[in-house]
Coordinates of C-alpha atoms in Angstrom, one line a residue:
X1 CA 0.0 0.0 0.0
X2 CA 2.8 2.4 0.9
X3 CA 4.6 1.6 -2.4
X4 CA 1.4 2.4 -4.3
X5 CA 1.0 5.7 -2.5
X6 CA 4.6 6.7 -3.2
X7 CA 4.1 5.9 -6.9
X8 CA 1.0 8.0 -7.1
X9 CA 2.7 10.9 -5.4
X10 CA 5.7 10.6 -7.7
X11 CA 3.4 10.6 -10.8
X12 CA 1.6 13.6 -9.5
X13 CA 4.9 15.5 -9.0
X14 CA 6.0 14.6 -12.5
X15 CA 2.7 15.8 -14.0
X16 CA 2.9 19.1 -12.0
X17 CA 6.5 19.7 -13.2
X18 CA 5.6 19.0 -16.8
X19 CA 2.7 21.4 -16.5
X20 CA 4.9 24.1 -15.0
X21 CA 7.3 23.7 -17.9
X22 CA 4.5 24.2 -20.5
X23 CA 4.3 27.8 -21.5
X24 CA 0.9 29.4 -21.0
X25 CA -0.1 31.3 -24.2
X26 CA -1.5 33.8 -24.4
X27 CA -0.8 34.9 -20.8
X28 CA -3.7 37.1 -19.5
X29 CA -1.4 39.8 -18.3
X30 CA 1.0 40.0 -21.3
X31 CA -0.1 41.7 -24.5
X32 CA 0.6 40.3 -27.9
X33 CA 2.3 42.7 -30.4
X34 CA 1.9 42.8 -34.1
X35 CA 4.7 44.8 -35.6
X36 CA 3.6 46.7 -38.7
X37 CA 6.7 47.8 -40.7
X38 CA 4.8 50.6 -42.4
X39 CA 3.5 54.0 -41.2
X40 CA 0.0 54.3 -39.6
X41 CA -3.0 54.6 -42.0
X42 CA -1.7 52.5 -44.8
X43 CA -3.0 49.3 -46.4
X44 CA -1.3 47.0 -43.9
X45 CA -3.1 48.8 -41.1
X46 CA -6.4 48.5 -43.1
X47 CA -6.1 44.8 -42.9
X48 CA -4.0 44.3 -39.8
X49 CA -5.9 46.4 -37.3
X50 CA -9.3 44.8 -37.9
X51 CA -7.7 41.4 -37.7
X52 CA -5.9 42.2 -34.4
X53 CA -9.2 43.5 -33.0
X54 CA -11.0 40.3 -33.9
X55 CA -8.2 38.1 -32.6
X56 CA -8.1 40.0 -29.3
X57 CA -11.8 39.1 -28.8
X58 CA -11.1 35.4 -29.6
X59 CA -8.0 35.1 -27.4
X60 CA -9.5 37.3 -24.6
X61 CA -6.2 39.2 -24.6
X62 CA -5.0 42.6 -25.9
X63 CA -3.1 42.9 -29.2
X64 CA -1.1 46.0 -29.9
X65 CA -0.3 47.0 -33.4
X66 CA 3.1 48.7 -33.3
X67 CA 3.9 50.7 -36.5
X68 CA 7.6 50.8 -37.2
X69 CA 7.7 52.4 -40.7
X70 CA 10.7 53.2 -42.8
X71 CA 12.7 52.0 -45.8
X72 CA 9.9 50.3 -47.6
X73 CA 8.9 48.1 -44.6
X74 CA 12.5 46.8 -44.1
X75 CA 13.3 48.6 -40.9
X76 CA 10.3 47.2 -39.0
X77 CA 11.0 43.8 -40.4
X78 CA 14.6 43.9 -39.2
X79 CA 13.3 44.8 -35.7
X80 CA 10.8 42.0 -35.7
X81 CA 13.4 39.5 -36.9
X82 CA 15.4 40.1 -33.7
X83 CA 12.5 39.7 -31.3
X84 CA 12.2 36.6 -29.0
X85 CA 10.3 33.8 -30.7
X86 CA 7.9 33.3 -27.7
X87 CA 4.6 33.9 -29.5
X88 CA 4.1 37.4 -28.1
X89 CA 5.6 39.2 -31.2
X90 CA 4.4 38.7 -34.8
X91 CA 4.9 40.6 -38.0
X92 CA 2.3 42.0 -40.3
X93 CA 3.7 42.5 -43.8
X94 CA 2.9 42.6 -47.5
X95 CA 4.0 41.8 -51.0
X96 CA 6.6 44.5 -50.6
X97 CA 8.6 42.1 -48.4
X98 CA 9.0 39.8 -51.4
X99 CA 10.2 42.7 -53.5
X100 CA 12.6 44.2 -50.8
X101 CA 15.4 41.6 -51.3
X102 CA 15.9 42.8 -54.9
X103 CA 15.7 46.5 -54.1
X104 CA 17.7 46.5 -50.8
X105 CA 20.8 44.4 -51.3
X106 CA 22.1 44.7 -47.7
X107 CA 19.1 43.6 -45.6
X108 CA 19.9 42.4 -42.1
X109 CA 17.2 39.8 -42.3
X110 CA 15.9 37.1 -44.7
X111 CA 12.1 37.1 -45.1
X112 CA 12.2 33.4 -46.1
X113 CA 14.5 32.3 -43.3
X114 CA 13.9 34.5 -40.3
X115 CA 10.1 34.3 -40.4
X116 CA 7.5 31.6 -40.6
X117 CA 4.4 32.7 -42.7
X118 CA 1.1 32.1 -40.9
X119 CA -1.5 33.3 -43.5
X120 CA -2.2 35.7 -46.2
X121 CA -4.8 37.8 -44.5
X122 CA -6.0 39.6 -47.6
X123 CA -5.2 40.0 -51.3
X124 CA -6.3 42.8 -53.6
X125 CA -5.7 42.6 -57.4
X126 CA -4.1 45.4 -59.2
X127 CA -6.1 47.3 -61.8
X128 CA -5.0 49.3 -64.8
X129 CA -6.6 52.7 -64.6
X130 CA -6.4 55.6 -67.0
X131 CA -7.4 59.2 -67.1
X132 CA -10.6 59.3 -69.3
X133 CA -9.2 62.0 -71.5
X134 CA -5.7 60.7 -72.2
X135 CA -6.2 58.0 -74.8
X136 CA -8.3 58.0 -78.0
X137 CA -10.0 54.8 -76.9
X138 CA -10.2 53.5 -73.4
X139 CA -9.9 49.8 -74.0
X140 CA -6.7 47.8 -73.3
X141 CA -6.0 46.7 -76.8
X142 CA -6.3 50.3 -78.2
X143 CA -4.2 51.7 -75.3
X144 CA -1.4 49.2 -76.0
X145 CA -1.5 50.1 -79.7
X146 CA -1.5 53.8 -79.0
X147 CA 1.5 53.6 -76.6
X148 CA 3.4 51.4 -79.1
X149 CA 2.8 54.0 -81.8
X150 CA 4.1 56.8 -79.6
X151 CA 7.0 55.5 -77.4
X152 CA 7.8 57.8 -74.6
X153 CA 4.7 60.0 -75.0
X154 CA 2.8 58.4 -72.1
X155 CA 3.6 58.0 -68.4
X156 CA 2.4 56.1 -65.4
X157 CA 2.3 57.0 -61.7
X158 CA 3.3 54.8 -58.8
X159 CA 3.4 55.0 -55.0
X160 CA 7.2 55.1 -55.1
X161 CA 10.2 53.4 -56.5
X162 CA 10.3 49.7 -55.6
X163 CA 6.6 49.4 -54.7
X164 CA 4.3 46.8 -56.1
X165 CA 2.6 49.6 -58.2
X166 CA 6.0 50.5 -59.7
X167 CA 7.0 47.0 -60.5
X168 CA 3.5 46.1 -61.8
X169 CA 4.0 48.9 -64.3
X170 CA 7.4 47.6 -65.3
X171 CA 6.0 44.0 -65.7
X172 CA 3.3 45.4 -68.0
X173 CA 5.9 47.3 -70.1
X174 CA 8.1 44.2 -70.4
X175 CA 5.3 41.8 -71.3
X176 CA 4.0 44.2 -74.0
X177 CA 7.3 45.6 -75.1
X178 CA 6.3 49.2 -74.4
X179 CA 8.1 52.4 -73.4
X180 CA 6.1 54.3 -70.7
X181 CA 7.8 56.8 -68.4
X182 CA 7.6 56.0 -64.7
X183 CA 6.6 58.9 -62.4
X184 CA 7.1 57.9 -58.7
X185 CA 5.1 59.6 -55.9
X186 CA 5.2 59.4 -52.1
X187 CA 2.1 57.4 -51.6
X188 CA -1.2 56.3 -53.2
X189 CA -3.1 59.5 -52.6
X190 CA -0.8 62.0 -54.4
X191 CA -0.3 59.6 -57.3
X192 CA -4.0 59.0 -57.9
X193 CA -4.8 62.7 -57.5
X194 CA -2.4 63.5 -60.4
X195 CA -3.8 60.8 -62.6
X196 CA -7.3 62.2 -62.0
X197 CA -6.1 65.7 -62.7
X198 CA -4.5 64.6 -65.9
X199 CA -0.9 65.3 -64.8
X200 CA -0.2 61.6 -65.4
X201 CA -1.8 59.3 -67.9
X202 CA -2.3 56.0 -66.1
X203 CA -1.6 53.9 -63.0
X204 CA -1.3 50.3 -62.0
X205 CA -2.8 50.6 -58.5
X206 CA -4.6 48.2 -56.2
X207 CA -8.3 47.9 -56.7
X208 CA -8.9 49.0 -53.2
X209 CA -7.0 52.2 -53.7
X210 CA -8.5 53.1 -57.1
X211 CA -12.1 52.0 -56.3
X212 CA -13.5 55.4 -55.2
X213 CA -12.2 57.0 -58.4
X214 CA -13.5 54.2 -60.6
X215 CA -16.9 54.4 -59.0
X216 CA -17.1 58.2 -59.4
X217 CA -16.0 58.0 -63.1
X218 CA -12.9 60.0 -62.5
X219 CA -10.8 57.1 -63.7
X220 CA -11.5 54.3 -66.2
X221 CA -10.7 50.8 -65.1
X222 CA -9.3 49.1 -68.2
X223 CA -8.5 45.6 -66.8
X224 CA -7.9 43.8 -63.5
X225 CA -4.6 41.8 -63.1
X226 CA -6.3 38.7 -61.8
X227 CA -7.5 35.3 -63.1
X228 CA -11.1 36.2 -62.5
X229 CA -13.2 39.3 -62.4
X230 CA -13.7 41.2 -59.2
X231 CA -17.0 40.8 -57.5
X232 CA -16.8 44.5 -56.6
X233 CA -16.4 45.5 -60.3
X234 CA -17.9 42.6 -62.4
X235 CA -17.9 44.7 -65.6
X236 CA -14.2 45.2 -65.6
X237 CA -12.5 42.4 -67.7
X238 CA -9.4 40.6 -66.6
X239 CA -6.1 41.1 -68.5
X240 CA -6.2 37.4 -69.3
X241 CA -9.6 37.9 -71.1
X242 CA -8.0 40.6 -73.2
X243 CA -5.0 38.5 -74.3
X244 CA -2.3 39.2 -71.6
X245 CA -2.1 35.7 -70.1
X246 CA 0.6 36.2 -67.5
X247 CA -0.4 39.6 -66.1
X248 CA -1.6 38.4 -62.7
X249 CA -0.6 40.7 -59.9
X250 CA -2.0 41.3 -56.4
X251 CA -1.0 43.3 -53.4
X252 CA -1.2 40.7 -50.6
X253 CA -1.0 41.2 -46.9
X254 CA 0.3 38.5 -44.5
X255 CA 1.0 37.6 -40.9
X256 CA 4.4 36.0 -40.0
X257 CA 5.7 34.4 -36.8
X258 CA 9.3 34.9 -35.7
X259 CA 11.3 31.9 -36.8
X260 CA 11.6 29.5 -33.8
X261 CA 8.2 30.3 -32.3
X262 CA 7.0 27.0 -30.7
X263 CA 4.9 24.8 -33.0
X264 CA 1.9 24.7 -30.7
X265 CA 1.8 28.5 -30.6
X266 CA 2.1 28.8 -34.4
X267 CA -0.6 26.2 -34.8
X268 CA -2.9 28.0 -32.4
X269 CA -2.4 31.4 -34.0
X270 CA -2.9 29.9 -37.4
X271 CA -6.2 28.4 -36.4
X272 CA -7.4 31.6 -34.7
X273 CA -6.5 33.7 -37.8
X274 CA -8.7 31.4 -40.0
X275 CA -11.6 31.8 -37.6
X276 CA -11.1 35.6 -37.5
X277 CA -11.0 35.8 -41.3
X278 CA -14.3 33.9 -41.5
X279 CA -16.1 36.3 -39.1
X280 CA -18.9 38.3 -40.7
X281 CA -17.3 41.7 -39.8
X282 CA -14.0 40.9 -41.4
X283 CA -15.6 39.4 -44.5
X284 CA -17.8 42.5 -44.9
X285 CA -14.8 44.8 -44.5
X286 CA -12.6 42.9 -47.0
X287 CA -15.4 42.8 -49.6
X288 CA -15.7 46.5 -49.4
X289 CA -12.0 46.8 -50.3
X290 CA -12.3 44.2 -53.2
X291 CA -10.1 41.9 -51.2
X292 CA -10.2 38.1 -51.0
X293 CA -8.4 35.5 -48.8
X294 CA -6.5 32.9 -50.9
X295 CA -6.9 29.3 -49.6
X296 CA -3.4 28.1 -48.8
X297 CA -1.8 25.8 -46.3
X298 CA 1.3 27.1 -44.5
X299 CA 3.7 25.1 -46.6
X300 CA 1.9 26.3 -49.7
X301 CA 2.2 29.9 -48.5
X302 CA 5.9 29.5 -47.8
X303 CA 6.4 28.2 -51.3
X304 CA 4.3 31.1 -52.7
X305 CA 6.4 33.7 -51.0
X306 CA 9.6 32.1 -52.3
X307 CA 8.1 32.2 -55.8
X308 CA 7.1 35.9 -55.3
X309 CA 10.7 36.7 -54.2
X310 CA 12.0 35.1 -57.4
X311 CA 9.4 36.7 -59.6
X312 CA 10.0 40.2 -58.5
X313 CA 13.8 39.7 -58.6
X314 CA 13.5 38.9 -62.3
X315 CA 11.4 42.0 -62.9
X316 CA 13.8 44.2 -61.0
X317 CA 16.8 42.7 -62.9
X318 CA 15.3 43.0 -66.4
X319 CA 13.7 46.4 -65.9
X320 CA 16.7 48.0 -64.1
X321 CA 14.4 49.4 -61.4
X322 CA 16.2 51.3 -58.7
X323 CA 15.3 53.1 -55.5
X324 CA 16.8 56.4 -56.5

């Protein structure tokens, strides 16, 4: 009897020790931080903050979105890469992080090695928009023919050198063998305003950014760079429908874990993110921005990001795109 009692006591002590060694996550008195490597008010905030709010409800814990903008999202990513992989720090990011390795040769982090992708939290296709008065005809085939006849006459705006809007324009030029002058701006607002005003002829913006101007008739949506039409703009054809088979570009936004974060924490956050993205409020918000959430497993997402890094590296190399 004494031997049995001693065995039970020993088993209880072992269980208690094991429980003590298992990290409690999330801890009720320790907030979770999402580092956003871009300034407040941008597209990453538009997706990241509603997601953080929904996750905070699900996890019954606070989630702080910490904006650490600078150098095209690379400064904040470098900070995030050095944080402890304990599940209390995560990184919000975007397609720009797959472009950065080609534009910033001396990065102190590697997006494919120092982070573990959790999910694409939203994806918005790019759309070709033109000023209504700049081209004789406002259909894609006619626009391409017009630009080809007058190389150097037309220009396009972007949100800055090295951004997805810039490189989408370069990709379009390369695929169609066109000469269009690139005019970089400091952000979406100023770029779109000058296209509307007629200072610039066209832009390869995200559907979310250009949507208000398309709806008002201030800009003409020529084609979306996706494999199917947008539900928000069903009358706008895809570039594929119009004969440009490989012109598929989206600005996607994602959540990453710091590499080395325990698997059980990564699994938990991954599951919670999928629940949050399926919530009615999130779905309604995303639909209003013309955004979708691609269905991908985490290994598929990691492979996709690797492909994006390679794809944009090729565009940068062939186009000669630079930050200056």
